[in-house]
Coordinates of C-alpha atoms and ligand atoms in Angstrom, one line a residue:
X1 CA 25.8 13.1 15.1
X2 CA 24.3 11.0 17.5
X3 CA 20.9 9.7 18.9
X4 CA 19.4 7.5 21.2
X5 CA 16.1 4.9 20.9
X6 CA 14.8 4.0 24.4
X7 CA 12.8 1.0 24.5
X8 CA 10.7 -1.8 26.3
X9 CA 9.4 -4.4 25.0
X10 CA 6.1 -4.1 27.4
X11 CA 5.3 -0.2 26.3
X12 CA 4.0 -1.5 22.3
X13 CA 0.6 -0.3 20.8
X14 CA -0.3 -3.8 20.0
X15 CA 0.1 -6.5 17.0
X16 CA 1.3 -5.5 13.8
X17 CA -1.1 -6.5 11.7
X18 CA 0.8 -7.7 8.1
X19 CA -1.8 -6.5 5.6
X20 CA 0.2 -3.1 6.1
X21 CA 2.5 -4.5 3.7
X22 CA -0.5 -4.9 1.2
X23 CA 0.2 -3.5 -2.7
X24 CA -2.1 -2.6 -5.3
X25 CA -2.7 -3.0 -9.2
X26 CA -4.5 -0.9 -11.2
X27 CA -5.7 -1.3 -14.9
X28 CA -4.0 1.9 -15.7
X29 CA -0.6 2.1 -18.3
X30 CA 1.6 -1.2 -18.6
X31 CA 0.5 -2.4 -14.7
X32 CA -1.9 -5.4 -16.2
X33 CA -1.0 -5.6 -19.5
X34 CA 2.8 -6.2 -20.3
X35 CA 3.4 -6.1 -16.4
X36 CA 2.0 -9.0 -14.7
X37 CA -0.2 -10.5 -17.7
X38 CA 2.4 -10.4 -21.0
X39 CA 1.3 -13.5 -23.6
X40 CA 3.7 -12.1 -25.6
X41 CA 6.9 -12.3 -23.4
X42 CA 8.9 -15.5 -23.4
X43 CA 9.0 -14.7 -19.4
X44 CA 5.1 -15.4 -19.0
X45 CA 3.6 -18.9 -18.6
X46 CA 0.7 -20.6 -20.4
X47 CA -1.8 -18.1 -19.0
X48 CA -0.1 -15.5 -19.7
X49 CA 1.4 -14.8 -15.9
X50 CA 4.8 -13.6 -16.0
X51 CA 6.7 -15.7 -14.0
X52 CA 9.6 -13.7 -13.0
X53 CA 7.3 -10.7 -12.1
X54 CA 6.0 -13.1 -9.7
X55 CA 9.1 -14.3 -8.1
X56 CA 10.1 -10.9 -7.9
X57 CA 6.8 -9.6 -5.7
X58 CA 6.9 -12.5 -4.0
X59 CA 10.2 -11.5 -1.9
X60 CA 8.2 -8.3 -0.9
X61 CA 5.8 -10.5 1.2
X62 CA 2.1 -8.4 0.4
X63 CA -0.6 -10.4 2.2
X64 CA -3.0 -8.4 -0.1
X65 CA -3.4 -6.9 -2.9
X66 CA -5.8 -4.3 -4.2
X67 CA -7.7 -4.3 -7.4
X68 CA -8.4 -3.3 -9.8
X69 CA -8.3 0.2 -9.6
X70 CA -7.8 3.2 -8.8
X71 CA -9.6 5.6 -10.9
X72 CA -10.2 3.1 -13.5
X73 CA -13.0 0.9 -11.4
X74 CA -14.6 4.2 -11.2
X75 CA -16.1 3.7 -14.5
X76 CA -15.4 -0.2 -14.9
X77 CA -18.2 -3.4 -15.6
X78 CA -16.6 -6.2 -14.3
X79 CA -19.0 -8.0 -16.2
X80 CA -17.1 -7.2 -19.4
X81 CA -14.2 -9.0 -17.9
X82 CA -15.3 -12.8 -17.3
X83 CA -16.3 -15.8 -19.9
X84 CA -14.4 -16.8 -23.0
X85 CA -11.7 -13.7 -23.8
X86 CA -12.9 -13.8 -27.3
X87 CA -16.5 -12.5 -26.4
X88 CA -14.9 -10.1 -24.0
X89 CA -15.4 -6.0 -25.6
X90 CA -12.6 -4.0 -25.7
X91 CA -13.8 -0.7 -24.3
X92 CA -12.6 3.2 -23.5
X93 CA -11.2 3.7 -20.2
X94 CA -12.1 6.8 -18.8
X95 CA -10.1 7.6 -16.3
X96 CA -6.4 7.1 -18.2
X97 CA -8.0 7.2 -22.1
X98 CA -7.1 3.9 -22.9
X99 CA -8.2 0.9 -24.5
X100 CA -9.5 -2.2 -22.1
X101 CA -9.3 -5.2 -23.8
X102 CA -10.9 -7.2 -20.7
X103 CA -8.3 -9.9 -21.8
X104 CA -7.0 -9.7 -18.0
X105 CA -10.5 -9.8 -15.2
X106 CA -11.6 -11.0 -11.9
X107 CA -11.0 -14.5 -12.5
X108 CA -7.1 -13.9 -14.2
X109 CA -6.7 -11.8 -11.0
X110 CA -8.0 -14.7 -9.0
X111 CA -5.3 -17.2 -10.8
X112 CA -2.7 -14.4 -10.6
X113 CA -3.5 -13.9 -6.5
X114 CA -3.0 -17.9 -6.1
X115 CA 0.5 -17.7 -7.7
X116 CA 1.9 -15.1 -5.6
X117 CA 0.5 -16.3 -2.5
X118 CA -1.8 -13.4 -2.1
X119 CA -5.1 -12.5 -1.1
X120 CA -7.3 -9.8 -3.6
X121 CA -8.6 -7.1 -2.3
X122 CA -11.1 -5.9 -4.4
X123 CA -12.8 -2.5 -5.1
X124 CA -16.7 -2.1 -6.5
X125 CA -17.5 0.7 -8.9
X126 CA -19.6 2.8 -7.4
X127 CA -19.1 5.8 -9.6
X128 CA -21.2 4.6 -12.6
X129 CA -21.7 1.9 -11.2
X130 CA -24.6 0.5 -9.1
X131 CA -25.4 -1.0 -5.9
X132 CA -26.8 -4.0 -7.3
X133 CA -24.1 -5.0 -9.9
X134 CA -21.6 -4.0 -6.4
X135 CA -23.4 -6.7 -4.9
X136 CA -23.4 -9.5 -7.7
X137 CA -19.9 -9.1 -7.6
X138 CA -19.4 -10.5 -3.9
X139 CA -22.2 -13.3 -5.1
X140 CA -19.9 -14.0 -7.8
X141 CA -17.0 -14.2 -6.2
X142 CA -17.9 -15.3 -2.9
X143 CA -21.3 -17.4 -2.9
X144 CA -20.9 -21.3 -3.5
X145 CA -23.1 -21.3 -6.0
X146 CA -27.0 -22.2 -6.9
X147 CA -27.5 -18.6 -7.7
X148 CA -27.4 -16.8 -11.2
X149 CA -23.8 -15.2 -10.3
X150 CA -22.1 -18.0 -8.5
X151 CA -23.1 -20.2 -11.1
X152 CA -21.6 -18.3 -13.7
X153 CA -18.5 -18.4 -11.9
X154 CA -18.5 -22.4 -11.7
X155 CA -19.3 -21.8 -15.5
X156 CA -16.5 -20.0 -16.2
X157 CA -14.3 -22.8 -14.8
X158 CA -13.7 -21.8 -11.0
X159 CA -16.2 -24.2 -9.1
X160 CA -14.9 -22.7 -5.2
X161 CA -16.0 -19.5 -4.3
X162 CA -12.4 -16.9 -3.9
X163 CA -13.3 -15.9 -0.3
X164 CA -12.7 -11.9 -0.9
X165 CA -12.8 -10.7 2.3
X166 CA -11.6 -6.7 2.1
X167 CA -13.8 -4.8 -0.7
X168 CA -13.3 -1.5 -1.0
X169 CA -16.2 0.5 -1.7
X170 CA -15.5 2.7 -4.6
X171 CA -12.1 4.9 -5.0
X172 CA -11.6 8.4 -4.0
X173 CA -15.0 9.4 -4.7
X174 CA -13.9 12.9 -3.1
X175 CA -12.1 13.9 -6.6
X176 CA -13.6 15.8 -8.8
X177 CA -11.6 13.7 -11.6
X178 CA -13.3 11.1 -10.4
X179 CA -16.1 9.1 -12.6
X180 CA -19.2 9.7 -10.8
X181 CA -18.0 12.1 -8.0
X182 CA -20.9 13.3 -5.9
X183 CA -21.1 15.3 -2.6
X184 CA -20.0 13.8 0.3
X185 CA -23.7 13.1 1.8
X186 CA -24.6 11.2 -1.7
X187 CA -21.4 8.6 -1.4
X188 CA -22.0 8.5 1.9
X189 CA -25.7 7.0 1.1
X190 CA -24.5 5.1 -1.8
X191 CA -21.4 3.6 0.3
X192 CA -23.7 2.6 3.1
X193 CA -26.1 0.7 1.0
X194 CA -23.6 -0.8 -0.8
X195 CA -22.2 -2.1 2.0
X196 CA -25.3 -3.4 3.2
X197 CA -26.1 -4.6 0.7
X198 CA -23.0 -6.7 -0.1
X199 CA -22.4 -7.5 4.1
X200 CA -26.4 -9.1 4.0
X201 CA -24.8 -11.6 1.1
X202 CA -21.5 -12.6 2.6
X203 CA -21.8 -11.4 6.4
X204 CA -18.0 -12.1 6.5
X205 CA -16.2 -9.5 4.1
X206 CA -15.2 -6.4 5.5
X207 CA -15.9 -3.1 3.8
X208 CA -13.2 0.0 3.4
X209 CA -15.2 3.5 2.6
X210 CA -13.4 6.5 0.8
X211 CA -11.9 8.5 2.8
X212 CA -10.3 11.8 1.6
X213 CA -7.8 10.9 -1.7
X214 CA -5.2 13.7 -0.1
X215 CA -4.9 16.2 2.6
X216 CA -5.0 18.8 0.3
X217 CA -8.1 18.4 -0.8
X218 CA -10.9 21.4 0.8
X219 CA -13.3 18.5 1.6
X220 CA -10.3 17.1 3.8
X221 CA -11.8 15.4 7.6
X222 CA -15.5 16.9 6.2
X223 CA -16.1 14.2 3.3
X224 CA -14.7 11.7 6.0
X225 CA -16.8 12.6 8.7
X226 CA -19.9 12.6 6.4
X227 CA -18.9 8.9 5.4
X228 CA -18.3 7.8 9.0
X229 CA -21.4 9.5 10.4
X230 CA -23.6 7.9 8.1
X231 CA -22.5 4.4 7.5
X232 CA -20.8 3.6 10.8
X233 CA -22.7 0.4 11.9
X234 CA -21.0 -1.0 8.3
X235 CA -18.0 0.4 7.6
X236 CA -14.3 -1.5 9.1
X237 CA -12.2 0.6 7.6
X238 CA -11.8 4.6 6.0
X239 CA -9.1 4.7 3.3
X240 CA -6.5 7.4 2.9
X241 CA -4.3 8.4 0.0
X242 CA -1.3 10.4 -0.3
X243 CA 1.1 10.3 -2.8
X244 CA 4.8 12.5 -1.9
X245 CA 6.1 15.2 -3.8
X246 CA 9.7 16.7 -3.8
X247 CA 8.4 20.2 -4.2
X248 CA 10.6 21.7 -1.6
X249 CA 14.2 20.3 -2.0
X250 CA 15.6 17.1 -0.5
X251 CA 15.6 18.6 2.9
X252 CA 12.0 18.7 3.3
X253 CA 11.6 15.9 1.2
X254 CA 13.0 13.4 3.9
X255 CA 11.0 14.7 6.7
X256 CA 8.0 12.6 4.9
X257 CA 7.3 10.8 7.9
X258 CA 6.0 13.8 9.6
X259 CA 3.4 14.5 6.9
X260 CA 2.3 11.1 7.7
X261 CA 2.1 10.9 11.0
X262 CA 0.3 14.3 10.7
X263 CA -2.8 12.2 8.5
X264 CA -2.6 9.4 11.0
X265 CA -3.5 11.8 13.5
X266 CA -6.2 13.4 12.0
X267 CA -8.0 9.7 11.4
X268 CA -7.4 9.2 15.4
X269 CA -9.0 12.0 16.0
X270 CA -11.3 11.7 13.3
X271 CA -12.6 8.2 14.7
X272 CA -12.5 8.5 18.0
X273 CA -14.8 11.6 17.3
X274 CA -17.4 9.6 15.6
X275 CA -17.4 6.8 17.7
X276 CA -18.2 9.2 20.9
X277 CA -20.8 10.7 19.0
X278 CA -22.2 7.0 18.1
X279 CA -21.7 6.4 21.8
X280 CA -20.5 3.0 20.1
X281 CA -17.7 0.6 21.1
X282 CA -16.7 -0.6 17.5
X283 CA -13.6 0.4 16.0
X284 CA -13.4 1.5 12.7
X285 CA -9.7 0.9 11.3
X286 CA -7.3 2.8 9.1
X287 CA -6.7 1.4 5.4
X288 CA -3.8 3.4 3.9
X289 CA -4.6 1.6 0.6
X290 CA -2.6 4.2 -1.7
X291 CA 1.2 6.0 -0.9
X292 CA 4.0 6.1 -2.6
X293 CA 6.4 9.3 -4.2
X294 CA 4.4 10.1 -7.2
X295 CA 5.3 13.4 -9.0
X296 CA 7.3 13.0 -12.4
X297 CA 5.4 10.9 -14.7
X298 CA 2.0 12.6 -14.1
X299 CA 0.2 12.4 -18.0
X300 CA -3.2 10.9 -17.5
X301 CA -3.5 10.6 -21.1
X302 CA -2.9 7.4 -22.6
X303 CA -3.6 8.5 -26.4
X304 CA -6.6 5.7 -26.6
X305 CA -3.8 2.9 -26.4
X306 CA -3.8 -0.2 -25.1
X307 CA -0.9 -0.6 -22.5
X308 CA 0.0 2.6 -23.0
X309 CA 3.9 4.2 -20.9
X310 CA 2.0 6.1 -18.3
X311 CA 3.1 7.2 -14.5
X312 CA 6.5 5.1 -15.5
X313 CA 8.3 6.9 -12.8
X314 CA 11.9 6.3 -12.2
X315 CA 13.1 6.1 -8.3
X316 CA 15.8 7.5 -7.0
X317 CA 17.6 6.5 -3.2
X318 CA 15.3 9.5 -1.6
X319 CA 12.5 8.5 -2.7
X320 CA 13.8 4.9 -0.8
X321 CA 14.1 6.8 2.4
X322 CA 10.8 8.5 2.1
X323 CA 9.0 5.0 1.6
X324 CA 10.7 3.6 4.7
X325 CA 9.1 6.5 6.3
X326 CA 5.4 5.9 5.1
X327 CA 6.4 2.4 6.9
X328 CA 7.7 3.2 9.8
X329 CA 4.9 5.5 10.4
X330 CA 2.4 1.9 9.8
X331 CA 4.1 0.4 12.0
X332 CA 4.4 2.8 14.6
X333 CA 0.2 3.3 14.3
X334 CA -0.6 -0.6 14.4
X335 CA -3.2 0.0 16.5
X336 CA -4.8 2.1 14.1
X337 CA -3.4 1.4 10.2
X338 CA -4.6 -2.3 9.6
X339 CA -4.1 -2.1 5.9
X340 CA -1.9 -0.3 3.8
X341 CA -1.2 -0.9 -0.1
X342 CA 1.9 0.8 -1.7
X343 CA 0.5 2.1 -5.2
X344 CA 1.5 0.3 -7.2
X345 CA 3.3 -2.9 -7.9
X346 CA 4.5 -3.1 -11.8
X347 CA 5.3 -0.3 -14.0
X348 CA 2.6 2.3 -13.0
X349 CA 4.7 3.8 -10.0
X350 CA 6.7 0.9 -9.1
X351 CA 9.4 -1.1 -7.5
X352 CA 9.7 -2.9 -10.9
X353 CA 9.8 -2.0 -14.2
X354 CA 9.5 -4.4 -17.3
X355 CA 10.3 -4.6 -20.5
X356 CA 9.4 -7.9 -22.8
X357 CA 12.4 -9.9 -21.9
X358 CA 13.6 -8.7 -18.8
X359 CA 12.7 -7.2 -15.0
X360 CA 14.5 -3.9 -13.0
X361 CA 13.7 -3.3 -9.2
X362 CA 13.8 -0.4 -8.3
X363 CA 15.2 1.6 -5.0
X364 CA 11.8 1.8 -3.2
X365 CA 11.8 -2.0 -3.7
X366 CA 14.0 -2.6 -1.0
X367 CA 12.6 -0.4 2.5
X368 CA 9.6 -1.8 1.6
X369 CA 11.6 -5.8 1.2
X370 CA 13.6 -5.0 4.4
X371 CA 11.0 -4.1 6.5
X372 CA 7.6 -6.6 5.2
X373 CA 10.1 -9.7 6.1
X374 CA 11.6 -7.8 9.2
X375 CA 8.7 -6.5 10.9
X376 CA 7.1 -8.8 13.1
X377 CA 4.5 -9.0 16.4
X378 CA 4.1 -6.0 18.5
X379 CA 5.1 -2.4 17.6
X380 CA 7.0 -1.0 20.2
X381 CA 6.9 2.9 21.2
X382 CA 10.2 3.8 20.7
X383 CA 11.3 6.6 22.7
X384 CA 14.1 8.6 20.3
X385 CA 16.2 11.2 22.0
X386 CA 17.5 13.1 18.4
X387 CA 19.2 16.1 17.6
X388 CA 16.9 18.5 14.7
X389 CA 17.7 19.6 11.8
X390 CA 16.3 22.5 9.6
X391 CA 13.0 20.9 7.0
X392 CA 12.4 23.6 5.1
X393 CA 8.8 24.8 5.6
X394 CA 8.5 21.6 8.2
X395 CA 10.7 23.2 10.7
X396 CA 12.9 22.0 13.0
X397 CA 12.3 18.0 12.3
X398 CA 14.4 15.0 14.3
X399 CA 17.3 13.6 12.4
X400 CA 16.2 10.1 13.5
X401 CA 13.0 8.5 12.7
X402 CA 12.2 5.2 14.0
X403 CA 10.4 2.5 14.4
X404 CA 10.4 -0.9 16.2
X405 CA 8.9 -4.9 16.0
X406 CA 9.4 -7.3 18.6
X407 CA 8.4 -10.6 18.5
X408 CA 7.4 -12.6 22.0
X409 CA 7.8 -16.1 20.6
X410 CA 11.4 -15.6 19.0
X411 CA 12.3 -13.1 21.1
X412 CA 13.4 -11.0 18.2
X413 CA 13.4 -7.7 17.8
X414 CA 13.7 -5.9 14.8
X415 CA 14.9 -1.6 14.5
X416 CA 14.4 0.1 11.5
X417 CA 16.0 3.6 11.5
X418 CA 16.5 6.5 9.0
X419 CA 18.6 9.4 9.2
X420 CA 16.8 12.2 7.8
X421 CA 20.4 14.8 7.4
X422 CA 22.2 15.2 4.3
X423 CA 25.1 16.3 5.3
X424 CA 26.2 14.2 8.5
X425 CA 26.2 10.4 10.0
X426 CA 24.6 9.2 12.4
X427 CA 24.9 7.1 15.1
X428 CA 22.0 5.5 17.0
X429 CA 22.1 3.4 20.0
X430 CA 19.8 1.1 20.6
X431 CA 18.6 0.9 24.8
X432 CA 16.1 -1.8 25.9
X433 CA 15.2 -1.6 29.6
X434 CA 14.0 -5.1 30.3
X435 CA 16.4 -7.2 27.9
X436 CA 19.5 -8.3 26.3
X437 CA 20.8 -8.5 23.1
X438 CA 22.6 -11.7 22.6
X439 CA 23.2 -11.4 19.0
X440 CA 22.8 -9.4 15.9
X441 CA 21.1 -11.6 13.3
X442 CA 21.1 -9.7 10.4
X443 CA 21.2 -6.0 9.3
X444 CA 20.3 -4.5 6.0
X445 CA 21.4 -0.4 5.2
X446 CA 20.5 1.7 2.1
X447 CA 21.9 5.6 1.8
X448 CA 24.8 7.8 1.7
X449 CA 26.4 9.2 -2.0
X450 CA 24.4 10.7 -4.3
X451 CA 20.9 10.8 -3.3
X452 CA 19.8 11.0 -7.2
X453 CA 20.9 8.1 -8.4
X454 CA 18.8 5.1 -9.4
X455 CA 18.3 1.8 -10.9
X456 CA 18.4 1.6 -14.9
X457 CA 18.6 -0.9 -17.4
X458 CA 22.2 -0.2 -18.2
X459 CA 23.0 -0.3 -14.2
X460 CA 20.8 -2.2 -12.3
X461 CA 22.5 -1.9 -9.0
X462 CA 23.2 1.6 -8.2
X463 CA 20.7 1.5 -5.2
X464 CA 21.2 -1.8 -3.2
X465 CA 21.4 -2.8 0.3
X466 CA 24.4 -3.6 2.1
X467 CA 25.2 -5.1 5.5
X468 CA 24.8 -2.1 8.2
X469 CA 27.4 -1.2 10.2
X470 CA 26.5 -1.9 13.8
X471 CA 27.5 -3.8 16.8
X472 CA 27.1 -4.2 20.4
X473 CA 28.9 -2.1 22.7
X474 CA 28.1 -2.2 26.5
X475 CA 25.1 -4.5 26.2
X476 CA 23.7 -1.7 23.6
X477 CA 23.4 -1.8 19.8
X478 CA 24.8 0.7 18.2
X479 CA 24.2 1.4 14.3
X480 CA 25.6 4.0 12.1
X481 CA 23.4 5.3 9.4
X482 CA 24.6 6.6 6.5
X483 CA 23.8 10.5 5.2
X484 CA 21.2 10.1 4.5
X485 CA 20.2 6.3 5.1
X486 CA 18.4 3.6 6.6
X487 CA 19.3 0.8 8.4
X488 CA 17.5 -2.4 9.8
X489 CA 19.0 -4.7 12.6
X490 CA 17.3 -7.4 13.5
X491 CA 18.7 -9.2 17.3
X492 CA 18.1 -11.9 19.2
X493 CA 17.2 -10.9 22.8
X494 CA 16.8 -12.8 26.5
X495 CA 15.1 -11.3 29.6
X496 CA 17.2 -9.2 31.8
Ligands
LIG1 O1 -2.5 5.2 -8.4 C1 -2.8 6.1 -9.4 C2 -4.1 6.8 -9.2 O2 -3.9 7.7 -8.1 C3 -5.2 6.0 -8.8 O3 -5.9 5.5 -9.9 C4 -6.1 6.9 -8.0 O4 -6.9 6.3 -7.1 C5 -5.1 8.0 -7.5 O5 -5.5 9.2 -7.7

């Protein structure tokens, strides 16, 4: 099979912006607690930090990361979670039924941020939680000090101020599961003074509103419009959730990226409405601050445990190729997704697993690896002449999705490219009207074989990438992609 990407480097929908490559970690199962905080493990360091989690997140490049839930802030007192560890309560969690020891807070996340080079991204309860304590938690983290909040903090040993800029302003509040759910109209209020609120204190953070937590949801577009309507003049950003199920067989399954570009357009839409009927000229941004596949290890129920095995989800290659997808789709709405955060980033539906004395990444560890350090400048519009193929209930779908970087100061351009058909290779070639490609620097593929297989303890390597096979021919870069597969080339160009 075959397929063609036109491009130019002057037709791009702007500057990727990197926080699309954000994560997130929730206190939910083994994600804190024996995942990146482990005393226990002779991996971790003398806070408790283990090390090689670190090292291991740091080759996926996440300017952010969100924190610290989820469903659990919904009913969390971040209050609980500061001071001397010995004073801290241990408390139920609501949203997974587990035990929070508060061992792990906002200052251990602080600590934990600076070792992987990361910026927090935090999120406010505003389920059972209230406006005020939303707002004496940017004073606490973001005020110098002289005030009852900030103070504490310089009490607590952290004399600067953390400089949180992105706070999300509660999670999913649309679910009914949700602690402290409420119509549309009610978060809508609450959000809006929140933000307010926490904007008149530090009138540099940027606030992210809850959008819809799924497209199936019935409140889908309405609870969003609500939110928008009501707190435009100080929202940035609407959030968006989805999390992909292979309920219709593998063929489906790999046509992902069309559910996804499907949501994108519906917060297009969605904002450009709004802002018409504010007859305003401020943009409010997408933050796609929870995807990933998500639809084996579903218990909610962690048996009033601490660190309880929950959402421990094993990936397979497909579920690799539908992650590049979510990606490629980021990239090729950079004028509209600013942040995205895969969910999540240890054990709780993860690239990697732990165990005490030892680390596994997983297969949805690497699209997201090749394409964070790939994936720089502008996003161009890449023009893909594909044959179809049949996705299920998703219809006729192309073979090739694609998505495209390039980079004015290097000159480098970057392709990322999946073949969607199980059955047949494909080849792609790569056309740029106004340059040249004068090398290939490097190229990283995943796919082909059996799409089931995955990482495990006993054989850590049966999903890994490999060189891609690709070359020039006639001036053009050609790839082939494995069935099915992704591939990522980066080349140097020069001006035609
Ligand atoms: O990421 C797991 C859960 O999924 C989060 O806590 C919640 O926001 C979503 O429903």
């Amino acid at each position: 099979m075959d397929a063609t990407v036109y491009l130019d480097t002057h037709a791009h929908v702007g500057t990727i912006d990197r926080r699309i490559f954000g994560g997130f970690l929730e206190h939910l199962g083994r994600a804190v607690y024996q995942g990146v905080y482990d005393p226990e493990s002779p991996l971790a360091d003398g806070q408790g930090l283990r090390r090689d989690v670190i090292t291991a997140l740091a080759r996926l490049e996440m300017p952010c990361v969100r924190y610290p839930g989820g469903n659990f802030v919904s009913a969390y007192d971040w209050k609980q979670g500061i001071g001397p560890k010995q004073t801290r309560p241990r408390r139920p969690d609501f949203a997974w039924q587990s035990i929070e020891t508060n061992e792990f807070g906002t200052d251990e996340f602080m600590r934990w941020c600076g070792e992987l080079k990361t910026r927090p991204m935090l999120a406010v309860n505003l389920g059972t939680g209230s406006v005020s304590a939303a707002g004496e938690l940017v004073e606490y983290c973001n005020m110098s000090g002289g005030t009852l909040w900030s103070d504490q903090r310089r009490r607590n040993g952290h004399a600067d101020p953390y400089g949180v800029e992105l706070w999300c302003l509660g999670n999913e509040m649309d679910g009914p599961w949700q602690a402290g759910h409420v119509p549309a109209e009610v978060y809508a209020q609450r959000a809006a003074q929140a933000a307010k609120l926490m904007k008149g204190l530090d009138g540099t953070i940027k606030t992210i509103a809850c959008g819809s937590s799924g497209r199936g949801i019935p409140t889908y577009m309405h609870w969003d419009r609500t939110v928008l309507e009501y707190g435009w003049d100080v929202i940035d950003y609407i959030s968006a959730h989805r999390y992909s199920s292979n309920s219709e067989g593998s063929a489906h399954f790999l046509a992902e990226g069309v559910e996804i570009d499907r949501i994108l357009a519906d917060y297009r839409g969605l904002l450009d409405f709004v802002r018409g009927l504010k007859r305003s000229d401020k943009k409010v941004y997408v933050s796609f601050d929870e995807w990933n596949v998500w639809y084996r290890a579903t218990g909610m129920s962690g048996n009033w445990e601490v660190a309880p095995h929950l959402l421990e989800e094993v990936y397979n290659l497909e579920d690799a190729l539908v992650c590049a997808q979510y990606l490629m789709s980021f990239l090729r709405h950079a004028d509209l997704v600013k942040v995205a955060c895969i969910a999540q980033i240890v054990n709780v539906i993860a690239p990697i697993l732990t165990r005490r004395d030892g680390l596994l990444i997983q297969s949805i560890f690497y699209p997201f690896e090749i394409i964070s350090r790939l994936a720089r400048g502008n996003s161009l519009i890449p023009m893909v002449d594909s044959p179809v193929y049949q996705a299920g209930s998703r219809g006729d779908v192309a073979v090739c999705d694609a998505a495209v970087s390039f980079e004015v100061e290097s000159q480098k351009l970057a392709i990322f490219v999946a073949n969607r058909n199980l059955h047949a290779d494909l080849t792609v070639q790569i056309k740029i009207a106004d340059r040249i490609i004068t090398g290939i620097l490097q190229s990283r593929a995943i796919g082909g074989g059996d799409i089931k297989r995955c990482n495990t303890w006993e054989c850590p390597t049966a999903v890994e990438p490999v060189a891609a096979e690709c070359g020039l021919a006639g001036g053009h870069l050609q790839i082939k992609i494995p069935a099915p597969g992704f591939c990522a080339v980066q080349v140097a160009t020069s001006r035609r």
